[in-house]
Coordinates of C-alpha atoms in Angstrom, one line a residue:
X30 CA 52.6 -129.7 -10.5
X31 CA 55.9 -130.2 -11.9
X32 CA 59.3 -129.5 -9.8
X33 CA 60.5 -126.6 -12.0
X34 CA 64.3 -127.7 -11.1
X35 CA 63.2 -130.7 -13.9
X36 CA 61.4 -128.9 -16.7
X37 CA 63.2 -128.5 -19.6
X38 CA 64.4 -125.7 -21.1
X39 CA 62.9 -125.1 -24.3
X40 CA 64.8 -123.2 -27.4
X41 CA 62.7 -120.1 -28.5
X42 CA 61.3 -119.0 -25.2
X43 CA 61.4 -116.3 -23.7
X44 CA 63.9 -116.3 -20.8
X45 CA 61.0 -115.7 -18.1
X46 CA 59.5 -118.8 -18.7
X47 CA 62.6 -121.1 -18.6
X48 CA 63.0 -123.5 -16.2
X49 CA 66.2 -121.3 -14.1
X50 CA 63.8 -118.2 -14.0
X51 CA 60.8 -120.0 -12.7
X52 CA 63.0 -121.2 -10.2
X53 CA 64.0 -117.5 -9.4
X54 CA 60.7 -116.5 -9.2
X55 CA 59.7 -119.8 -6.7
X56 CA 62.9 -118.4 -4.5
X57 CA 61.5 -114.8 -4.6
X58 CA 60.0 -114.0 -0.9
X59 CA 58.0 -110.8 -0.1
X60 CA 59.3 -109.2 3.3
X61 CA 57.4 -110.0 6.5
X62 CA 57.3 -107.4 9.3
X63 CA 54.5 -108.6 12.0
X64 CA 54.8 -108.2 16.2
X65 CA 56.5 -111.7 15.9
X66 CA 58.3 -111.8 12.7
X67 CA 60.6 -109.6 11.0
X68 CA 62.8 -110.1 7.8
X69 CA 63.8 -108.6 4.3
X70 CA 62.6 -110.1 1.2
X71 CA 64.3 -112.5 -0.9
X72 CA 65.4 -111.2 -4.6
X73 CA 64.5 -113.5 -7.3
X74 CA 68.3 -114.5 -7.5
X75 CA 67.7 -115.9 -3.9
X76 CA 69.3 -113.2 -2.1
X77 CA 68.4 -111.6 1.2
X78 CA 67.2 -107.9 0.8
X79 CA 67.2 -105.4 3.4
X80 CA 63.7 -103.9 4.4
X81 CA 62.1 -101.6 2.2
X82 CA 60.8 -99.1 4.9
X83 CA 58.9 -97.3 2.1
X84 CA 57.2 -100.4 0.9
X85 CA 56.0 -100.3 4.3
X86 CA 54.4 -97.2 4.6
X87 CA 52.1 -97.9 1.3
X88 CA 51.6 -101.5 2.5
X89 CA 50.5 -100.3 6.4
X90 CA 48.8 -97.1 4.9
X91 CA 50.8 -94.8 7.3
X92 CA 52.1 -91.4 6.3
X93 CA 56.0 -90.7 5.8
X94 CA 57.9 -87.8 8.2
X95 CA 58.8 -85.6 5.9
X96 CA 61.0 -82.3 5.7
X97 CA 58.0 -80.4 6.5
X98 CA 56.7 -81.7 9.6
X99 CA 60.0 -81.8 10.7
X100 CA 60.0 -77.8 10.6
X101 CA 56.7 -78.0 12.3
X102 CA 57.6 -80.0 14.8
X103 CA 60.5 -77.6 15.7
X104 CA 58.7 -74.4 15.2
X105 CA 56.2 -76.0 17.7
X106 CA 58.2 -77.6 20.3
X107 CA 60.9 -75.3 20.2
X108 CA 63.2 -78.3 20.5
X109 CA 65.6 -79.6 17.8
X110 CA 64.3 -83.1 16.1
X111 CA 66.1 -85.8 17.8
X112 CA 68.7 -87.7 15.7
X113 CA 66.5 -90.3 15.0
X114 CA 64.0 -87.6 13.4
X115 CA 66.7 -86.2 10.9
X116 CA 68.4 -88.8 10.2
X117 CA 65.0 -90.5 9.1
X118 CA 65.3 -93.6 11.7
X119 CA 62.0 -92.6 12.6
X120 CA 60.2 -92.4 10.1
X121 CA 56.8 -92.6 9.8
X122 CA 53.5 -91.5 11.7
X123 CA 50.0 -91.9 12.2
X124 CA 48.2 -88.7 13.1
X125 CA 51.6 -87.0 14.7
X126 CA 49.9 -84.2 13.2
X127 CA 47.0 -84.1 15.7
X128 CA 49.3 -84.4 18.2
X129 CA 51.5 -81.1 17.4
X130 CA 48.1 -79.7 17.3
X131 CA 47.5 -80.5 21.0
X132 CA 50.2 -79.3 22.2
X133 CA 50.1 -76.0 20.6
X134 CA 47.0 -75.7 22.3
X135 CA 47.5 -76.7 25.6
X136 CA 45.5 -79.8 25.6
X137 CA 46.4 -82.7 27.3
X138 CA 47.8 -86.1 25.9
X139 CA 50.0 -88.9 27.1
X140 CA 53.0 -91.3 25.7
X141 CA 52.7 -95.1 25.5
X142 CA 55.1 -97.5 24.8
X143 CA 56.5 -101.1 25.8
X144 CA 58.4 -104.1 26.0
X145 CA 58.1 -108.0 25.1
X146 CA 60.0 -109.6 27.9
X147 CA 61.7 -112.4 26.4
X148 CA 65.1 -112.3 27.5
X149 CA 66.7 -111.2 31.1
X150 CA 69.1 -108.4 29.0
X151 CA 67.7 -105.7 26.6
X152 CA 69.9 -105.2 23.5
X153 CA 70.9 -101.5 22.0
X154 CA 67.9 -102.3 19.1
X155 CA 65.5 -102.2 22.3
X156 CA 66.9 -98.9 23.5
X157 CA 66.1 -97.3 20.2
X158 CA 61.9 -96.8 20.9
X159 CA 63.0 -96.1 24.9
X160 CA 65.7 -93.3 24.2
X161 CA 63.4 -91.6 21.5
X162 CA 60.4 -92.0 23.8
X163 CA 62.4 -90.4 26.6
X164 CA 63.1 -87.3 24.3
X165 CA 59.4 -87.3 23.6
X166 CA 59.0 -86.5 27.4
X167 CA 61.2 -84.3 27.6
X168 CA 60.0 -82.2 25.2
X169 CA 56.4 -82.2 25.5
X170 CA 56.7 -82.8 29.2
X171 CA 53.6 -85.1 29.3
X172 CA 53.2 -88.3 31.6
X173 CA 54.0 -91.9 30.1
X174 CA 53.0 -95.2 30.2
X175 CA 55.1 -98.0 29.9
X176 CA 53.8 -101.6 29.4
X177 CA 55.8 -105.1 29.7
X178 CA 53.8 -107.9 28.3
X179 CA 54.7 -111.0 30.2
X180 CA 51.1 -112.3 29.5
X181 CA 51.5 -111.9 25.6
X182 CA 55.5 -113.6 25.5
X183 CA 54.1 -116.6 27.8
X184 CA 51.1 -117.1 25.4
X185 CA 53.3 -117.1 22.2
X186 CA 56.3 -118.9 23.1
X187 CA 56.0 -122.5 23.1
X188 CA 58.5 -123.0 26.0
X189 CA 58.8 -120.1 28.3
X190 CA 57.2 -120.3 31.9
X191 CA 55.3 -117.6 33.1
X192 CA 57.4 -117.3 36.1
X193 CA 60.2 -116.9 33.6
X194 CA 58.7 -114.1 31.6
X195 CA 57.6 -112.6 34.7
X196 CA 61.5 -112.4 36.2
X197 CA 62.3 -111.2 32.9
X198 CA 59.6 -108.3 33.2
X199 CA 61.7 -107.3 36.4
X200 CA 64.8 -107.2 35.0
X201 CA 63.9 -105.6 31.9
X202 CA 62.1 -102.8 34.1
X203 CA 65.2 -101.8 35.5
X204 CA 67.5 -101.4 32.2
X205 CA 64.5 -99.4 30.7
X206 CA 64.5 -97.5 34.1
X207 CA 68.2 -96.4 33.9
X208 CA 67.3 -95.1 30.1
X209 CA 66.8 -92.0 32.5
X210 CA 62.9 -91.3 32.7
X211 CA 61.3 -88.8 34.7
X212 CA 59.9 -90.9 38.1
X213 CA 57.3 -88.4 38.4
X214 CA 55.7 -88.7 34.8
X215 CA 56.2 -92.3 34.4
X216 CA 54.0 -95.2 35.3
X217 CA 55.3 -98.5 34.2
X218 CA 53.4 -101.4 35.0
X219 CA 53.5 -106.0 34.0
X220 CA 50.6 -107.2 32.7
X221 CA 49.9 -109.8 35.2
X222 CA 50.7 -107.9 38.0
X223 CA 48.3 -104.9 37.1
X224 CA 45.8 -105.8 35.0
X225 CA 45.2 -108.9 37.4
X226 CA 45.4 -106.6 40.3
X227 CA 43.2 -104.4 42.2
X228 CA 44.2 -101.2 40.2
X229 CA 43.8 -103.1 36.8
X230 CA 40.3 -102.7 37.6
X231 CA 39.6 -99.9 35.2
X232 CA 42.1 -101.5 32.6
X233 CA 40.0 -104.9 32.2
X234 CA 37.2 -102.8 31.8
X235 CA 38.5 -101.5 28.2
X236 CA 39.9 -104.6 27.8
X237 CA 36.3 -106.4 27.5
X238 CA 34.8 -103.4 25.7
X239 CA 37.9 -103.9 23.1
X240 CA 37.5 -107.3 23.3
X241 CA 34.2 -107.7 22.2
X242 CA 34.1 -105.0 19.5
X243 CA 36.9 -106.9 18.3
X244 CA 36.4 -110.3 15.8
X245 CA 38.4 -113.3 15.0
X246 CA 38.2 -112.4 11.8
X247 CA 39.8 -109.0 12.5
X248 CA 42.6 -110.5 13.9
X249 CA 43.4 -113.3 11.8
X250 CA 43.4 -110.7 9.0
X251 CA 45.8 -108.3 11.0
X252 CA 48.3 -111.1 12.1
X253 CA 47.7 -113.8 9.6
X254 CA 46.8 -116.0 12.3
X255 CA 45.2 -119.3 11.8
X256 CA 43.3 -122.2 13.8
X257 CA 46.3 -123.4 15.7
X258 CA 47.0 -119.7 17.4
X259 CA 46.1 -120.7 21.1
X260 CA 43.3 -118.3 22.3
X261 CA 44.4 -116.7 24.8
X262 CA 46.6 -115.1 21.6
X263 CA 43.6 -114.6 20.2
X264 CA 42.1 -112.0 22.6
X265 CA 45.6 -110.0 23.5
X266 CA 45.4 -107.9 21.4
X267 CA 42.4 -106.4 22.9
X268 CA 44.6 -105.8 26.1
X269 CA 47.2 -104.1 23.8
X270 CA 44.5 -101.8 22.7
X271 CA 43.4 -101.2 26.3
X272 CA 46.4 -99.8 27.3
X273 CA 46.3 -96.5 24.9
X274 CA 42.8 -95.5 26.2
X275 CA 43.5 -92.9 29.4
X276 CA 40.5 -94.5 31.3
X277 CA 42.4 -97.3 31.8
X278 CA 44.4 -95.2 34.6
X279 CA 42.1 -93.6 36.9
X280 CA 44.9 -92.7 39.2
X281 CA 46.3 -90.6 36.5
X282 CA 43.6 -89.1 34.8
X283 CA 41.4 -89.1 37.2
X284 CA 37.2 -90.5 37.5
X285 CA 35.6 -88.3 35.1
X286 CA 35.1 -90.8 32.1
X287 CA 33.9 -88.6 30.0
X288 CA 36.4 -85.9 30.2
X289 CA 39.3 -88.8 30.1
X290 CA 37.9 -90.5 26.9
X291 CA 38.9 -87.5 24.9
X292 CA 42.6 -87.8 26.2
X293 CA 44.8 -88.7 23.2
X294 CA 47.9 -91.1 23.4
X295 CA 50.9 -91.5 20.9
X296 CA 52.8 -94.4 20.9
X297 CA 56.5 -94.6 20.1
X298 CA 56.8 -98.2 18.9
X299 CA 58.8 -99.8 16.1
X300 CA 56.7 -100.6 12.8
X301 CA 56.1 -104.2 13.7
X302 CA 54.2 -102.8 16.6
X303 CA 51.3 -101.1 14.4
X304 CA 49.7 -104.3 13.0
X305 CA 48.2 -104.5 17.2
X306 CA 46.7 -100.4 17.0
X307 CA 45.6 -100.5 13.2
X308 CA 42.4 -102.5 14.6
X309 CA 42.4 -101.0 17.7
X310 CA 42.1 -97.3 15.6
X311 CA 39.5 -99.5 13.9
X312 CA 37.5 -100.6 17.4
X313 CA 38.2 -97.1 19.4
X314 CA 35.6 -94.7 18.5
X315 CA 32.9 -97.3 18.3
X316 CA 33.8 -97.0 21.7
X317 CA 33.7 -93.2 22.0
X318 CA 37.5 -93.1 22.8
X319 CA 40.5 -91.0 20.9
X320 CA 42.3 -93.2 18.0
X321 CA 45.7 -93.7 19.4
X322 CA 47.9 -91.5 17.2
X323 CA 51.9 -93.5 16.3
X324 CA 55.5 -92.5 15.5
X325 CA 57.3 -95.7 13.9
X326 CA 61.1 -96.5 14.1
X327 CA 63.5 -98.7 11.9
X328 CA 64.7 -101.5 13.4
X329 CA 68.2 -101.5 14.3
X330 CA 69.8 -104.3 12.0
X331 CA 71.1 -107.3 12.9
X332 CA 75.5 -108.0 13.3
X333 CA 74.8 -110.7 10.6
X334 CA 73.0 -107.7 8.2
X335 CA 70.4 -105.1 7.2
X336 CA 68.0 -107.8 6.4
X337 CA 66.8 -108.1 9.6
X338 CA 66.6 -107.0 13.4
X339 CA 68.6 -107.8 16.4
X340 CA 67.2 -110.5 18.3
X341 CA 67.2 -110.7 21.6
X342 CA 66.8 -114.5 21.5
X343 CA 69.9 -114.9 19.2
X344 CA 73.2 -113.8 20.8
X345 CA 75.1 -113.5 17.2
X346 CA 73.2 -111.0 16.3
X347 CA 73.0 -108.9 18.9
X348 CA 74.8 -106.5 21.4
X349 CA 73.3 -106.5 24.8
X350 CA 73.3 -104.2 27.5
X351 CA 74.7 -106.2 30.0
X352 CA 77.9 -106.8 27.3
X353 CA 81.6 -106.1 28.3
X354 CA 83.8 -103.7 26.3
X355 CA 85.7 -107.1 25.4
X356 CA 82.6 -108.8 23.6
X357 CA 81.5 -105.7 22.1
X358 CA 84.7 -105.0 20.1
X359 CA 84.2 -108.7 19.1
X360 CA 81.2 -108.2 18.4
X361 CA 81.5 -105.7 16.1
X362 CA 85.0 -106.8 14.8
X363 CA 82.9 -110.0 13.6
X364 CA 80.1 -108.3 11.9
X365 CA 78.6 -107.4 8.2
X366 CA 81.0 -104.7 6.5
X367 CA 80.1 -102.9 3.3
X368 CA 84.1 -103.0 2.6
X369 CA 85.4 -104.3 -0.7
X370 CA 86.7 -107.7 -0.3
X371 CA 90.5 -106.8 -1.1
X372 CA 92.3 -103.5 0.0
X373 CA 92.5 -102.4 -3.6
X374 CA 88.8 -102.7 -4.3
X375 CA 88.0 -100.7 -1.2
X376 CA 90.0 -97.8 -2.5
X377 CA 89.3 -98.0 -6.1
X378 CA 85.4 -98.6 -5.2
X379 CA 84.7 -97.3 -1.7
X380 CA 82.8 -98.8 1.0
X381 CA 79.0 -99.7 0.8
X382 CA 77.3 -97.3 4.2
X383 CA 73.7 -98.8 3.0
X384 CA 74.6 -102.4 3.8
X385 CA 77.3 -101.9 6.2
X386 CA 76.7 -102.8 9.8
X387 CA 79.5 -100.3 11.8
X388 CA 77.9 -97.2 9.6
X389 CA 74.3 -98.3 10.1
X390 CA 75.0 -98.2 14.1
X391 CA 76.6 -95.3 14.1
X392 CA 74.0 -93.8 12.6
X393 CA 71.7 -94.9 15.4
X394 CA 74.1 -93.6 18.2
X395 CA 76.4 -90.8 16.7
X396 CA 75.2 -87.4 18.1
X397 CA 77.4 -85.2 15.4
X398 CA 75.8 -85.0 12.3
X399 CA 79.3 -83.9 10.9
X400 CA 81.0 -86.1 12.1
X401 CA 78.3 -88.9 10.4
X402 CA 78.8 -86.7 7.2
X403 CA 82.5 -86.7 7.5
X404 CA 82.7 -90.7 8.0
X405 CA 80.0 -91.9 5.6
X406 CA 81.8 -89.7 2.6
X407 CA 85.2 -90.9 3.7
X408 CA 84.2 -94.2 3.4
X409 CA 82.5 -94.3 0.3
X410 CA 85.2 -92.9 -1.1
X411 CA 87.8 -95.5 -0.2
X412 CA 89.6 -93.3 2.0
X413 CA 88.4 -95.0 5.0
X414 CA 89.2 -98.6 5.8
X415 CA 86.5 -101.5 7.5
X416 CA 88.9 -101.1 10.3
X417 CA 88.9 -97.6 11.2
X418 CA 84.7 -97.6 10.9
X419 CA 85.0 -100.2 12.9
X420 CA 87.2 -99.0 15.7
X421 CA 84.7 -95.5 15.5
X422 CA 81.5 -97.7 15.6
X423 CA 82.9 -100.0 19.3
X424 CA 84.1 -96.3 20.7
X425 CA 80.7 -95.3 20.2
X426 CA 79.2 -98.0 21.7
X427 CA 81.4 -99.3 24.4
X428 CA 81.0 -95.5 25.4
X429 CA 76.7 -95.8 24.9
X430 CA 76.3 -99.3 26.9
X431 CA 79.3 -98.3 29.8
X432 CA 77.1 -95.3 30.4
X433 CA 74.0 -97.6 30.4
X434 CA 76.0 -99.4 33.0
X435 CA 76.7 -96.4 35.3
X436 CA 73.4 -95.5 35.5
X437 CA 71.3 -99.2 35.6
X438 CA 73.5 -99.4 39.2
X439 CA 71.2 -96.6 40.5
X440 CA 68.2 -98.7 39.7
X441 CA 67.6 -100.2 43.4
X442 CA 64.3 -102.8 43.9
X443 CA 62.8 -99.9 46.0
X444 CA 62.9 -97.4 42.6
X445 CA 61.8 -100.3 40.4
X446 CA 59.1 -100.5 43.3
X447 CA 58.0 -97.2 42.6
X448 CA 57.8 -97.0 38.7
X449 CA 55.5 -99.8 39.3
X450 CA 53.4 -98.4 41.8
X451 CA 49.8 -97.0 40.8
X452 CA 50.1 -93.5 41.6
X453 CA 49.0 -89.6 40.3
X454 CA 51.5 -88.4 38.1
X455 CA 52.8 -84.9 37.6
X456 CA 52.1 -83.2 34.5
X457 CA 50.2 -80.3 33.1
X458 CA 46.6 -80.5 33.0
X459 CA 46.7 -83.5 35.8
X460 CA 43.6 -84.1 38.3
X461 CA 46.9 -83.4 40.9
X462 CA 47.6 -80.1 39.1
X463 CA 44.2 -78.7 39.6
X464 CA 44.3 -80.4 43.1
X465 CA 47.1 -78.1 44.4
X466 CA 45.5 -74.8 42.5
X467 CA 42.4 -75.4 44.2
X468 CA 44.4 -76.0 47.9
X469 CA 46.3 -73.1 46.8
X470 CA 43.3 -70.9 45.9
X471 CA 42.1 -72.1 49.5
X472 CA 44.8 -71.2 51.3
X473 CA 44.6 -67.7 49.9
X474 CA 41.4 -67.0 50.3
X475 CA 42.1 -68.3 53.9
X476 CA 44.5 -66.1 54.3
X477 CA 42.7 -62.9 53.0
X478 CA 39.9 -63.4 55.2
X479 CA 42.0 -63.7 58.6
X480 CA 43.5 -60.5 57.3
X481 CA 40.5 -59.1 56.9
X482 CA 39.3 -59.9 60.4
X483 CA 42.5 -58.4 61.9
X484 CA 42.0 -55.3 60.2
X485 CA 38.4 -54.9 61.3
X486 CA 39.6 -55.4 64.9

């Protein structure tokens, strides 16, 4: 085939089929979002796009949050939607639906969500899925489980030890501790320390009922995997899947398998995540078990652009939590505006908010809706400078990651300890719940009959 940089143009064509636009069209890249690869498309002029989140929705068959469920959602919980909700940062949802439903009628569900441990630090992207998962608790007030996939980062990354992923599964646990979760509705638990361990009994259970419901073929068409995936990536996903079935914590849900297989889960995650549970909704009620239900996320973009996500494995493009007030305002001061590139511009033209970095966070971490109103329209108007979003946008943050700060200080070893230990949870509905009636109702009843006997004598 000929190198269309060398075939001639030809008077008379049409422009599409000259040698400059086939070259366009070569350079033209669809967007890839997968758990290990995320980045916007490439325009046929060979510029980066940012993600097309509706794209996504038709291309992973999900449903959109719309206005409407919105108001249900409200009207149900009696809660406001969290700033992520109405500012369409979460966006999408597989039967959320069926969750509001269980709720309204008392019926008990849990919340499942995790972490990749490939780096000692989170980032603010990795808080994103955390602090909207811990509003999720709060408002429904249902247990959660919390996974950190040392296993999974070891078996895809070609240099990490597993002693290294592991340390960073420990220090990750902490930061995601001090989000501010409820101790006595959250079990968080690495891979290779509970699944291998005498708990994990009931987990590797579902993980080889999973596993063999699931098929190479299955995967390879979910991840675009090939034959030089190692396989021990191969059969993770089936231990992905495990972990949204309720039997696979007894100590939570209690023995009765048949009563626990019809708990439901949803799964904060962001969209990369849903390529793992779109085959494990395929596998789970071959296995008699609840689909998992989802609600997805947008990433948080990258310092560098809205093309693609932080990355905790590239320090240019991301702010960490363990990041000083000083590298912050660098940070930030250093990354992609949506300003005009002379003052003049800026004022005759305004800013850009759907490609610039500063408004993009701020609309992540800015509580006010006014406020976000009052900034976006000044800056597209030309009234506000790159500068002055800018200073707003390292307020906002320095203030979000120094409060981080405060509280990761309170996360000791021994409360780390006890997130991780296998235990009953507190929650409505619980095995513990009906525990305590019954001692109650037995302590009554007690009572009433020693009464009784003192009154007869």
């Amino acid at each position: 085939m000929a190198d269309v940089s060398k075939v001639p143009d030809e008077p008379g064509q049409p422009p599409a089929v000259t040698a400059p636009a086939l070259a366009a069209k070569a350079a033209a890249k669809e967007q890839v979002i997968t758990p290990f690869d995320v980045s916007g498309g490439v325009d046929e002029t060979g510029r980066a796009v940012a993600i097309d989140y509706d794209k996504l929705i038709v291309t992973f068959g999900s449903r959109k949050i719309d206005q409407e469920l919105l108001n249900r959602f409200e009207r149900t919980t009696g809660r406001k939607p969290h700033r992520m909700l109405r500012r369409g940062l979460v966006f999408s949802h597989r039967d959320l639906t069926i969750i509001l439903d269980k709720y309204e009628q008392g019926v008990p569900f849990f919340l499942y969500t995790g972490r990749g441990p490939s780096s000692g630090s989170l980032h603010v992207g990795h808080t994103v899925p955390f602090e909207f998962t811990k509003y999720l608790q709060d408002v429904f007030n249902v247990p959660l489980v919390i996974m950190l996939t040392d296993d999974e980062k070891y078996f895809h990354s070609p240099k990490l030890t597993l002693e290294e992923v592991h340390d960073f599964a420990l220090q990750n646990a902490a930061d995601i501790i001090a989000i501010g979760f409820d101790i006595k509705k959250t079990f968080m638990f690495i891979d290779t320390d509970y699944i291998d361990g005498g708990s994990g009994r009931a987990f590797n259970y579902n993980v080889r009922l999973m596993g063999k419901r699931t098929t190479i073929n299955q995967v390879k068409g979910t991840f675009g995997w090939n034959d030089s995936n190692n396989i021990a990536e191969y059969g993770f996903p089936a231990v992905q899947s495990a972990a949204s079935f309720a039997t696979s914590y007894p100590f939570i849900f209690g023995l009765d398998k048949k009563k626990v297989a019809k708990v439901a889960c949803l799964i904060p995650c962001a969209i990369d995540q849903d390529p793992y549970f779109r085959q494990c909704r395929d596998n789970a009620e071959k296995l008699k078990y609840v689909k998992p239900a989802l609600i997805h996320s947008v990433f948080l973009p990258s310092l560098k652009g809205a093309e693609t996500k932080m990355s905790a494995s590239d320090t240019d493009s991301s702010i960490y939590l363990s990041d000083t007030d000083k590298q912050i305002k660098k940070k930030i001061g250093a990354c992609f505006s949506g300003g005009q590139a002379t003052r003049e511009l800026h004022r005759e033209l305004g800013g850009r908010t759907a490609v610039d970095i500063p408004f993009q966070y701020l609309k992540f971490f800015l509580e006010d809706d006014d406020e976000l109103e009052r900034i976006r329209s000044a800056y597209e108007k030309g009234d506000m400078e790159t500068s002055e979003i800018k200073a707003i946008c390292i307020r906002e943050l320095q203030g979000y990651v120094s409060a981080f700060r405060e509280r990761r200080k309170a996360v000791t070893d021994q409360v780390r300890a006890e997130f991780l230990r296998p235990r009953p949870l507190e929650f409505r509905g619980s095995p513990l719940e009906a525990m305590q009636k019954l001692e109650k109702e037995q302590e009554i009843a007690a009572l009433e009959k020693k009464l009784a006997e003192l009154r007869a004598s």
